[in-house]
PDB file of C-alpha atoms and ligand atoms in Angstrom:
ATOM      1  CA  MET A  20    -141.695-202.999 263.500  1.00 41.00           C
ATOM      2  CA  GLN A  21    -139.522-205.695 262.556  1.00 42.00           C
ATOM      3  CA  ASN A  22    -138.775-206.537 258.961  1.00 46.00           C
ATOM      4  CA  ASN A  23    -140.198-203.456 257.552  1.00 50.00           C
ATOM      5  CA  PRO A  24    -137.988-200.219 257.821  1.00 48.00           C
ATOM      6  CA  THR A  25    -140.710-197.802 256.873  1.00 54.00           C
ATOM      7  CA  THR A  26    -141.913-197.371 260.525  1.00 64.00           C
ATOM      8  CA  SER A  27    -142.156-193.586 260.167  1.00 82.00           C
ATOM      9  CA  ILE A  28    -144.037-193.850 256.735  1.00 90.00           C
ATOM     10  CA  SER A  29    -147.385-193.763 257.274  1.00 94.00           C
ATOM     11  CA  SER A  30    -149.666-196.625 256.794  1.00 96.00           C
ATOM     12  CA  VAL A  31    -152.148-194.758 255.725  1.00 96.00           C
ATOM     13  CA  TYR A  32    -152.553-192.533 252.823  1.00 93.00           C
ATOM     14  CA  GLY A  33    -154.985-190.151 250.726  1.00 91.00           C
ATOM     15  CA  PRO A  34    -158.090-189.397 250.784  1.00 93.00           C
ATOM     16  CA  VAL A  35    -157.152-189.473 246.793  1.00 86.00           C
ATOM     17  CA  ASN A  36    -159.896-189.193 244.433  1.00 84.00           C
ATOM     18  CA  SER A  37    -160.765-193.043 243.122  1.00 76.00           C
ATOM     19  CA  TRP A  38    -163.397-193.007 240.179  1.00 71.00           C
ATOM     20  CA  ARG A  39    -164.658-196.133 241.344  1.00 68.00           C
ATOM     21  CA  ALA A  40    -165.452-194.539 245.106  1.00 70.00           C
ATOM     22  CA  GLY A  41    -164.956-190.432 245.194  1.00 84.00           C
ATOM     23  CA  SER A  42    -162.334-189.602 248.335  1.00 93.00           C
ATOM     24  CA  SER A  43    -160.980-192.926 249.267  1.00 94.00           C
ATOM     25  CA  LEU A  44    -158.760-193.345 252.396  1.00 96.00           C
ATOM     26  CA  GLY A  45    -156.171-195.940 251.768  1.00 95.00           C
ATOM     27  CA  ILE A  46    -155.064-198.177 254.003  1.00 97.00           C
ATOM     28  CA  ASP A  47    -151.481-199.993 253.654  1.00 97.00           C
ATOM     29  CA  LEU A  48    -151.319-203.443 255.450  1.00 98.00           C
ATOM     30  CA  ILE A  49    -148.387-204.512 253.314  1.00 97.00           C
ATOM     31  CA  MET A  50    -145.667-201.189 253.475  1.00 95.00           C
ATOM     32  CA  ASP A  51    -142.415-201.768 251.976  1.00 83.00           C
ATOM     33  CA  PRO A  52    -141.674-204.169 249.642  1.00 93.00           C
ATOM     34  CA  SER A  53    -144.487-204.850 247.566  1.00 96.00           C
ATOM     35  CA  THR A  54    -145.729-207.548 248.291  1.00 98.00           C
ATOM     36  CA  CYS A  55    -148.610-210.034 246.165  1.00 98.00           C
ATOM     37  CA  SER A  56    -149.669-213.141 245.122  1.00 98.00           C
ATOM     38  CA  PHE A  57    -149.782-211.251 241.254  1.00 98.00           C
ATOM     39  CA  ASN A  58    -147.339-209.584 239.438  1.00 98.00           C
ATOM     40  CA  CYS A  59    -149.753-207.683 236.760  1.00 97.00           C
ATOM     41  CA  THR A  60    -148.130-206.013 233.820  1.00 95.00           C
ATOM     42  CA  TYR A  61    -150.083-203.130 234.413  1.00 93.00           C
ATOM     43  CA  CYS A  62    -149.248-202.825 238.603  1.00 93.00           C
ATOM     44  CA  GLN A  63    -149.490-199.408 239.524  1.00 90.00           C
ATOM     45  CA  LEU A  64    -146.429-200.574 242.063  1.00 92.00           C
ATOM     46  CA  GLY A  65    -144.295-201.833 239.046  1.00 92.00           C
ATOM     47  CA  PHE A  66    -142.452-204.937 238.719  1.00 94.00           C
ATOM     48  CA  ILE A  67    -143.638-206.853 242.550  1.00 97.00           C
ATOM     49  CA  GLN A  68    -140.724-207.036 244.811  1.00 96.00           C
ATOM     50  CA  ARG A  69    -141.729-209.972 246.611  1.00 97.00           C
ATOM     51  CA  ILE A  70    -144.423-212.494 244.866  1.00 98.00           C
ATOM     52  CA  THR A  71    -145.633-214.539 247.355  1.00 98.00           C
ATOM     53  CA  LYS A  72    -149.083-216.453 248.643  1.00 97.00           C
ATOM     54  CA  GLU A  73    -147.971-216.931 252.082  1.00 98.00           C
ATOM     55  CA  ARG A  74    -149.808-214.365 255.038  1.00 98.00           C
ATOM     56  CA  LYS A  75    -147.896-213.174 257.538  1.00 97.00           C
ATOM     57  CA  SER A  76    -148.084-210.375 259.520  1.00 97.00           C
ATOM     58  CA  PHE A  77    -146.495-206.934 257.610  1.00 97.00           C
ATOM     59  CA  VAL A  78    -147.560-204.050 259.868  1.00 97.00           C
ATOM     60  CA  PRO A  79    -148.482-204.386 263.355  1.00 97.00           C
ATOM     61  CA  THR A  80    -152.297-203.641 263.766  1.00 98.00           C
ATOM     62  CA  LYS A  81    -151.691-200.812 266.638  1.00 98.00           C
ATOM     63  CA  LYS A  82    -149.320-199.225 264.322  1.00 97.00           C
ATOM     64  CA  ILE A  83    -152.178-198.889 261.495  1.00 98.00           C
ATOM     65  CA  LEU A  84    -154.869-197.631 264.318  1.00 98.00           C
ATOM     66  CA  GLU A  85    -152.318-194.670 265.525  1.00 98.00           C
ATOM     67  CA  ASP A  86    -151.714-193.619 261.360  1.00 97.00           C
ATOM     68  CA  PHE A  87    -155.493-193.822 261.335  1.00 98.00           C
ATOM     69  CA  LYS A  88    -156.439-191.716 263.894  1.00 97.00           C
ATOM     70  CA  THR A  89    -153.477-188.849 262.497  1.00 96.00           C
ATOM     71  CA  SER A  90    -154.888-189.344 259.138  1.00 96.00           C
ATOM     72  CA  GLU A  91    -158.077-187.015 257.571  1.00 95.00           C
ATOM     73  CA  TRP A  92    -160.187-189.991 257.543  1.00 96.00           C
ATOM     74  CA  LYS A  93    -163.063-187.723 258.508  1.00 96.00           C
ATOM     75  CA  ASP A  94    -162.417-186.100 254.842  1.00 95.00           C
ATOM     76  CA  ALA A  95    -162.720-189.347 253.228  1.00 96.00           C
ATOM     77  CA  ASP A  96    -166.061-190.846 251.392  1.00 96.00           C
ATOM     78  CA  VAL A  97    -164.637-194.643 251.777  1.00 96.00           C
ATOM     79  CA  ILE A  98    -161.939-196.535 253.483  1.00 97.00           C
ATOM     80  CA  THR A  99    -160.512-198.449 251.289  1.00 97.00           C
ATOM     81  CA  PHE A 100    -157.971-201.824 252.070  1.00 97.00           C
ATOM     82  CA  SER A 101    -155.179-202.000 249.016  1.00 94.00           C
ATOM     83  CA  GLY A 102    -151.859-200.445 249.233  1.00 93.00           C
ATOM     84  CA  SER A 103    -148.447-201.842 248.442  1.00 96.00           C
ATOM     85  CA  GLY A 104    -149.479-205.233 247.577  1.00 97.00           C
ATOM     86  CA  GLU A 105    -152.410-208.014 247.820  1.00 98.00           C
ATOM     87  CA  PRO A 106    -153.787-206.981 251.336  1.00 98.00           C
ATOM     88  CA  THR A 107    -155.411-210.191 252.261  1.00 98.00           C
ATOM     89  CA  LEU A 108    -151.747-211.134 252.528  1.00 98.00           C
ATOM     90  CA  ALA A 109    -151.934-209.366 256.144  1.00 98.00           C
ATOM     91  CA  ILE A 110    -153.208-211.947 258.590  1.00 98.00           C
ATOM     92  CA  ASN A 111    -154.591-208.757 260.778  1.00 98.00           C
ATOM     93  CA  ILE A 112    -157.032-207.490 258.141  1.00 98.00           C
ATOM     94  CA  GLY A 113    -160.096-208.893 259.822  1.00 98.00           C
ATOM     95  CA  GLU A 114    -158.581-207.161 263.057  1.00 98.00           C
ATOM     96  CA  VAL A 115    -157.927-204.062 261.516  1.00 98.00           C
ATOM     97  CA  ILE A 116    -161.429-204.042 259.918  1.00 98.00           C
ATOM     98  CA  SER A 117    -162.730-204.698 262.964  1.00 98.00           C
ATOM     99  CA  GLU A 118    -161.059-201.844 265.252  1.00 98.00           C
ATOM    100  CA  ILE A 119    -161.728-199.579 262.154  1.00 98.00           C
ATOM    101  CA  LYS A 120    -165.163-200.360 262.030  1.00 97.00           C
ATOM    102  CA  LYS A 121    -165.151-199.021 266.071  1.00 98.00           C
ATOM    103  CA  ILE A 122    -164.033-195.668 264.783  1.00 98.00           C
ATOM    104  CA  THR A 123    -166.238-194.716 262.321  1.00 98.00           C
ATOM    105  CA  LYS A 124    -169.184-196.038 260.260  1.00 97.00           C
ATOM    106  CA  LYS A 125    -168.189-195.369 256.689  1.00 97.00           C
ATOM    107  CA  PRO A 126    -167.581-197.841 254.472  1.00 97.00           C
ATOM    108  CA  ILE A 127    -165.197-200.312 253.716  1.00 97.00           C
ATOM    109  CA  ALA A 128    -163.538-201.424 250.589  1.00 97.00           C
ATOM    110  CA  ILE A 129    -161.181-204.064 250.024  1.00 98.00           C
ATOM    111  CA  LEU A 130    -159.256-204.522 246.566  1.00 97.00           C
ATOM    112  CA  THR A 131    -158.271-207.969 245.824  1.00 98.00           C
ATOM    113  CA  ASN A 132    -157.133-210.659 243.230  1.00 98.00           C
ATOM    114  CA  ALA A 133    -159.491-213.473 245.338  1.00 98.00           C
ATOM    115  CA  THR A 134    -156.196-215.765 244.860  1.00 98.00           C
ATOM    116  CA  LEU A 135    -156.744-216.799 248.765  1.00 98.00           C
ATOM    117  CA  PHE A 136    -160.190-217.108 249.038  1.00 98.00           C
ATOM    118  CA  ASN A 137    -160.132-220.674 249.066  1.00 98.00           C
ATOM    119  CA  ASP A 138    -158.609-220.593 252.806  1.00 98.00           C
ATOM    120  CA  PRO A 139    -162.090-219.849 255.272  1.00 98.00           C
ATOM    121  CA  GLN A 140    -159.958-217.545 257.640  1.00 98.00           C
ATOM    122  CA  VAL A 141    -159.385-215.282 254.586  1.00 98.00           C
ATOM    123  CA  ARG A 142    -162.791-215.298 253.794  1.00 98.00           C
ATOM    124  CA  SER A 143    -164.107-214.675 257.553  1.00 97.00           C
ATOM    125  CA  ASP A 144    -161.700-211.824 257.782  1.00 98.00           C
ATOM    126  CA  VAL A 145    -162.935-209.582 254.708  1.00 98.00           C
ATOM    127  CA  LEU A 146    -167.156-210.353 255.757  1.00 97.00           C
ATOM    128  CA  ASP A 147    -167.086-206.947 257.393  1.00 96.00           C
ATOM    129  CA  ALA A 148    -166.284-205.003 254.357  1.00 97.00           C
ATOM    130  CA  ASP A 149    -169.320-203.650 252.796  1.00 97.00           C
ATOM    131  CA  LEU A 150    -167.474-203.891 249.243  1.00 96.00           C
ATOM    132  CA  ILE A 151    -165.261-206.476 248.027  1.00 97.00           C
ATOM    133  CA  SER A 152    -164.191-205.771 244.765  1.00 97.00           C
ATOM    134  CA  VAL A 153    -162.125-208.708 243.031  1.00 98.00           C
ATOM    135  CA  LYS A 154    -159.880-208.452 240.271  1.00 98.00           C
ATOM    136  CA  LEU A 155    -160.496-210.806 237.197  1.00 98.00           C
ATOM    137  CA  ASP A 156    -159.081-210.342 234.514  1.00 98.00           C
ATOM    138  CA  ALA A 157    -158.428-213.735 232.416  1.00 98.00           C
ATOM    139  CA  PRO A 158    -160.878-216.243 230.910  1.00 98.00           C
ATOM    140  CA  ASP A 159    -158.300-219.098 231.316  1.00 98.00           C
ATOM    141  CA  ASP A 160    -155.091-219.696 232.495  1.00 98.00           C
ATOM    142  CA  LYS A 161    -152.799-218.603 229.670  1.00 97.00           C
ATOM    143  CA  THR A 162    -154.042-215.116 229.687  1.00 97.00           C
ATOM    144  CA  LEU A 163    -154.072-215.200 233.347  1.00 98.00           C
ATOM    145  CA  GLN A 164    -150.276-215.863 232.882  1.00 98.00           C
ATOM    146  CA  ALA A 165    -149.814-213.043 230.736  1.00 96.00           C
ATOM    147  CA  ILE A 166    -151.358-210.392 232.366  1.00 97.00           C
ATOM    148  CA  ASN A 167    -151.350-211.428 236.141  1.00 98.00           C
ATOM    149  CA  ARG A 168    -148.263-213.502 236.010  1.00 98.00           C
ATOM    150  CA  PRO A 169    -149.519-215.471 239.643  1.00 98.00           C
ATOM    151  CA  ALA A 170    -147.063-217.178 242.302  1.00 98.00           C
ATOM    152  CA  GLU A 171    -146.799-220.515 241.479  1.00 97.00           C
ATOM    153  CA  GLY A 172    -149.228-222.735 242.097  1.00 97.00           C
ATOM    154  CA  ILE A 173    -151.799-220.440 241.529  1.00 98.00           C
ATOM    155  CA  ASN A 174    -154.781-221.104 238.823  1.00 98.00           C
ATOM    156  CA  LEU A 175    -157.568-220.296 237.516  1.00 98.00           C
ATOM    157  CA  ASN A 176    -159.896-222.630 238.661  1.00 98.00           C
ATOM    158  CA  LEU A 177    -158.287-221.876 242.445  1.00 98.00           C
ATOM    159  CA  ILE A 178    -159.422-218.432 241.724  1.00 98.00           C
ATOM    160  CA  LEU A 179    -162.589-218.977 240.306  1.00 98.00           C
ATOM    161  CA  SER A 180    -163.281-221.572 243.443  1.00 98.00           C
ATOM    162  CA  GLY A 181    -162.212-219.144 246.143  1.00 98.00           C
ATOM    163  CA  ILE A 182    -164.832-216.535 244.388  1.00 98.00           C
ATOM    164  CA  GLN A 183    -167.428-219.079 244.537  1.00 98.00           C
ATOM    165  CA  LYS A 184    -167.186-220.038 248.525  1.00 98.00           C
ATOM    166  CA  LEU A 185    -166.430-216.276 249.493  1.00 98.00           C
ATOM    167  CA  LYS A 186    -170.202-215.477 247.518  1.00 96.00           C
ATOM    168  CA  LYS A 187    -171.589-218.752 249.729  1.00 96.00           C
ATOM    169  CA  ASP A 188    -170.442-216.855 252.855  1.00 96.00           C
ATOM    170  CA  ILE A 189    -171.673-213.732 252.027  1.00 95.00           C
ATOM    171  CA  VAL A 190    -175.638-215.359 251.006  1.00 93.00           C
ATOM    172  CA  LYS A 191    -174.723-216.958 254.601  1.00 92.00           C
ATOM    173  CA  ALA A 192    -174.003-213.876 256.273  1.00 89.00           C
ATOM    174  CA  CYS A 193    -177.280-212.522 255.414  1.00 79.00           C
ATOM    175  CA  HIS A 194    -176.164-209.072 255.729  1.00 83.00           C
ATOM    176  CA  GLY A 195    -177.148-208.214 252.200  1.00 82.00           C
ATOM    177  CA  LYS A 196    -173.497-207.443 252.353  1.00 88.00           C
ATOM    178  CA  PRO A 197    -170.033-206.820 251.646  1.00 95.00           C
ATOM    179  CA  LEU A 198    -171.095-206.796 247.692  1.00 96.00           C
ATOM    180  CA  LEU A 199    -169.020-208.030 245.772  1.00 97.00           C
ATOM    181  CA  GLN A 200    -167.684-206.214 242.351  1.00 97.00           C
ATOM    182  CA  ILE A 201    -165.464-208.197 239.980  1.00 98.00           C
ATOM    183  CA  GLN A 202    -163.357-205.431 238.353  1.00 96.00           C
ATOM    184  CA  THR A 203    -161.262-206.545 235.033  1.00 97.00           C
ATOM    185  CA  MET A 204    -158.834-204.661 233.266  1.00 95.00           C
ATOM    186  CA  PHE A 205    -158.883-204.945 229.936  1.00 92.00           C
ATOM    187  CA  MET A 206    -155.670-204.912 227.913  1.00 89.00           C
ATOM    188  CA  PRO A 207    -155.076-205.751 224.225  1.00 87.00           C
ATOM    189  CA  GLN A 208    -154.372-209.409 225.545  1.00 90.00           C
ATOM    190  CA  ASN A 209    -158.082-210.007 226.581  1.00 95.00           C
ATOM    191  CA  LYS A 210    -159.816-207.479 224.670  1.00 94.00           C
ATOM    192  CA  ASN A 211    -161.123-210.150 222.381  1.00 96.00           C
ATOM    193  CA  GLN A 212    -162.061-212.149 225.111  1.00 97.00           C
ATOM    194  CA  VAL A 213    -165.425-210.739 226.056  1.00 97.00           C
ATOM    195  CA  LYS A 214    -167.670-213.692 225.641  1.00 98.00           C
ATOM    196  CA  GLU A 215    -165.275-216.253 227.559  1.00 98.00           C
ATOM    197  CA  LEU A 216    -165.368-213.773 230.307  1.00 98.00           C
ATOM    198  CA  ALA A 217    -169.357-212.920 230.145  1.00 98.00           C
ATOM    199  CA  LYS A 218    -169.246-216.673 230.291  1.00 98.00           C
ATOM    200  CA  LEU A 219    -167.524-216.387 234.193  1.00 98.00           C
ATOM    201  CA  LEU A 220    -169.255-213.260 235.071  1.00 98.00           C
ATOM    202  CA  ASN A 221    -172.404-215.211 235.006  1.00 98.00           C
ATOM    203  CA  GLU A 222    -171.096-217.765 237.204  1.00 98.00           C
ATOM    204  CA  ILE A 223    -170.386-216.053 239.570  1.00 97.00           C
ATOM    205  CA  LYS A 224    -173.429-213.479 239.332  1.00 97.00           C
ATOM    206  CA  PRO A 225    -171.509-210.852 241.476  1.00 97.00           C
ATOM    207  CA  ASP A 226    -173.685-207.558 242.339  1.00 96.00           C
ATOM    208  CA  GLU A 227    -171.400-204.869 240.094  1.00 96.00           C
ATOM    209  CA  VAL A 228    -168.882-205.608 237.272  1.00 97.00           C
ATOM    210  CA  ALA A 229    -166.178-202.639 237.235  1.00 96.00           C
ATOM    211  CA  LEU A 230    -164.793-201.888 233.366  1.00 94.00           C
ATOM    212  CA  ASN A 231    -160.817-200.584 233.992  1.00 90.00           C
ATOM    213  CA  THR A 232    -157.704-199.916 231.594  1.00 84.00           C
ATOM    214  CA  PRO A 233    -154.592-198.819 232.643  1.00 83.00           C
ATOM    215  CA  THR A 234    -154.611-195.460 233.224  1.00 74.00           C
ATOM    216  CA  ARG A 235    -151.403-194.991 235.235  1.00 74.00           C
ATOM    217  CA  PRO A 236    -148.008-195.561 233.542  1.00 77.00           C
ATOM    218  CA  TYR A 237    -145.881-198.461 234.822  1.00 83.00           C
ATOM    219  CA  PRO A 238    -143.015-197.213 237.218  1.00 85.00           C
ATOM    220  CA  GLY A 239    -139.494-198.991 236.173  1.00 82.00           C
ATOM    221  CA  GLY A 240    -138.734-199.208 240.226  1.00 82.00           C
ATOM    222  CA  TRP A 241    -140.502-199.710 243.802  1.00 82.00           C
ATOM    223  CA  ASP A 242    -140.975-196.855 245.388  1.00 81.00           C
ATOM    224  CA  ILE A 243    -143.946-196.630 248.374  1.00 82.00           C
ATOM    225  CA  ILE A 244    -145.474-193.423 246.660  1.00 79.00           C
ATOM    226  CA  THR A 245    -146.670-195.396 244.013  1.00 79.00           C
ATOM    227  CA  ARG A 246    -149.161-197.244 245.949  1.00 82.00           C
ATOM    228  CA  GLY A 247    -151.096-193.850 245.826  1.00 76.00           C
ATOM    229  CA  ALA A 248    -149.975-191.842 243.150  1.00 61.00           C
ATOM    230  CA  HIS A 249    -152.578-190.512 241.420  1.00 57.00           C
ATOM    231  CA  GLY A 250    -152.589-186.819 239.715  1.00 53.00           C
ATOM    232  CA  GLU A 251    -149.978-184.376 240.925  1.00 56.00           C
ATOM    233  CA  ASP A 252    -148.284-186.984 243.088  1.00 57.00           C
ATOM    234  CA  ALA A 253    -147.436-189.306 240.082  1.00 58.00           C
ATOM    235  CA  LYS A 254    -145.430-186.975 239.195  1.00 62.00           C
ATOM    236  CA  LYS A 255    -143.114-187.564 242.567  1.00 65.00           C
ATOM    237  CA  ILE A 256    -141.572-190.913 241.370  1.00 65.00           C
ATOM    238  CA  LYS A 257    -138.477-191.259 240.875  1.00 68.00           C
ATOM    239  CA  PHE A 258    -138.260-193.815 238.607  1.00 70.00           C
ATOM    240  CA  SER A 259    -139.219-193.921 234.632  1.00 75.00           C
ATOM    241  CA  THR A 260    -142.400-194.795 233.820  1.00 76.00           C
ATOM    242  CA  LYS A 261    -143.704-196.929 230.818  1.00 77.00           C
ATOM    243  CA  PRO A 262    -147.166-196.225 229.069  1.00 78.00           C
ATOM    244  CA  LEU A 263    -149.659-198.814 228.924  1.00 83.00           C
ATOM    245  CA  LYS A 264    -151.887-199.764 226.196  1.00 80.00           C
ATOM    246  CA  THR A 265    -155.282-198.276 227.362  1.00 81.00           C
ATOM    247  CA  LEU A 266    -158.269-199.044 225.123  1.00 85.00           C
ATOM    248  CA  THR A 267    -159.778-196.402 223.083  1.00 87.00           C
ATOM    249  CA  HIS A 268    -163.182-194.922 224.358  1.00 87.00           C
ATOM    250  CA  GLU A 269    -165.206-196.947 221.106  1.00 91.00           C
ATOM    251  CA  GLU A 270    -163.980-200.213 222.525  1.00 91.00           C
ATOM    252  CA  ALA A 271    -164.392-199.613 226.159  1.00 89.00           C
ATOM    253  CA  LYS A 272    -168.070-198.645 224.811  1.00 91.00           C
ATOM    254  CA  ASP A 273    -168.046-202.149 222.404  1.00 94.00           C
ATOM    255  CA  ILE A 274    -166.693-204.149 225.343  1.00 94.00           C
ATOM    256  CA  GLU A 275    -169.637-202.435 227.835  1.00 94.00           C
ATOM    257  CA  ASN A 276    -172.057-202.896 225.621  1.00 95.00           C
ATOM    258  CA  GLU A 277    -171.054-206.273 224.678  1.00 96.00           C
ATOM    259  CA  LEU A 278    -171.343-207.537 228.500  1.00 96.00           C
ATOM    260  CA  ARG A 279    -174.422-206.101 229.271  1.00 95.00           C
ATOM    261  CA  GLU A 280    -176.140-207.459 226.951  1.00 97.00           C
ATOM    262  CA  LEU A 281    -174.276-211.404 227.403  1.00 98.00           C
ATOM    263  CA  THR A 282    -174.729-211.000 231.266  1.00 97.00           C
ATOM    264  CA  LYS A 283    -177.602-208.477 232.031  1.00 97.00           C
ATOM    265  CA  LEU A 284    -175.532-207.164 235.222  1.00 97.00           C
ATOM    266  CA  GLU A 285    -175.038-204.082 236.565  1.00 94.00           C
ATOM    267  CA  ILE A 286    -171.810-202.516 234.794  1.00 95.00           C
ATOM    268  CA  VAL A 287    -169.780-199.024 235.464  1.00 93.00           C
ATOM    269  CA  SER A 288    -166.623-198.208 233.657  1.00 89.00           C
ATOM    270  CA  VAL A 289    -163.874-195.919 234.048  1.00 81.00           C
ATOM    271  CA  TYR A 290    -164.422-194.488 230.897  1.00 75.00           C
ATOM    272  CA  LYS A 291    -167.676-192.685 231.976  1.00 70.00           C
ATOM    273  CA  HIS A 292    -165.798-190.951 234.487  1.00 53.00           C
TER     274      HIS A 292
HETATM  275  S1  SF4 B 315    -152.969-207.841 242.189  1.00 56.30           S
HETATM  276 FE1  SF4 B 315    -153.011-205.393 242.657  1.00 56.30          FE
HETATM  277  S2  SF4 B 315    -150.654-204.707 243.464  1.00 56.30           S
HETATM  278 FE2  SF4 B 315    -151.111-207.259 243.164  1.00 56.30          FE
HETATM  279  S3  SF4 B 315    -149.738-207.098 240.965  1.00 56.30           S
HETATM  280 FE3  SF4 B 315    -151.637-207.160 240.305  1.00 56.30          FE
HETATM  281  S4  SF4 B 315    -152.141-205.106 240.647  1.00 56.30           S
HETATM  282 FE4  SF4 B 315    -150.574-205.038 241.309  1.00 56.30          FE
END
């Protein structure tokens, strides 16, 4: 495999328990080093090693399928594309989804930051998924810079227009799926921006909103293990970690109630689990 020294490490990990989806098998289309068009201050991967919006092939489809077949995929409730960065940066995401669908009918979820959805090829690549969970933490560019620290040239308008185009493509496809979920990480920087976020949610009209707050510490260095480090695995991280500020249960409940009132949307929250 070119440019990627992690051939012996599997591109498939878990299943890990996810509050959103039960037992989730992770597919890592990126692997080493961590690569994303964001560099979120709360990212479980730590400081992103390669911040870019350029798509390319990171891990060959053949390796991913071999890793998948030898994984414990039969034990998973859902197959989740997440891993060591932004999965839509991998140009083979559509091909991998289609090949996995030939092996199993288990639902496929994609966790994405939506920075690439202005590209029609990227939208077409993800349309066969069952759930697309889109990160939206910031209602303005100042907060986007403070929390998500995007690659140069990415701004909130671009992200929102990509999400709207994706929504139109989903409606046009008439499959009733993928379901569009907006996932928002509440932090000290955005916890007082509920009204502004509600306004955006009312424009997007997703099928569901997932409220989150950082539950894993921020690692001080990069190790591929961080992509799925939950529970006991999290203790194997070699680097020092920094705990992040989370919301109190009361703050989370207040935000959930306010958002439900302002949007009338289906809302799920990490604090219920
Ligand atoms: S979008 Fe996801 S992978 Fe990328 S920096 Fe943010 S949390 Fe990490």
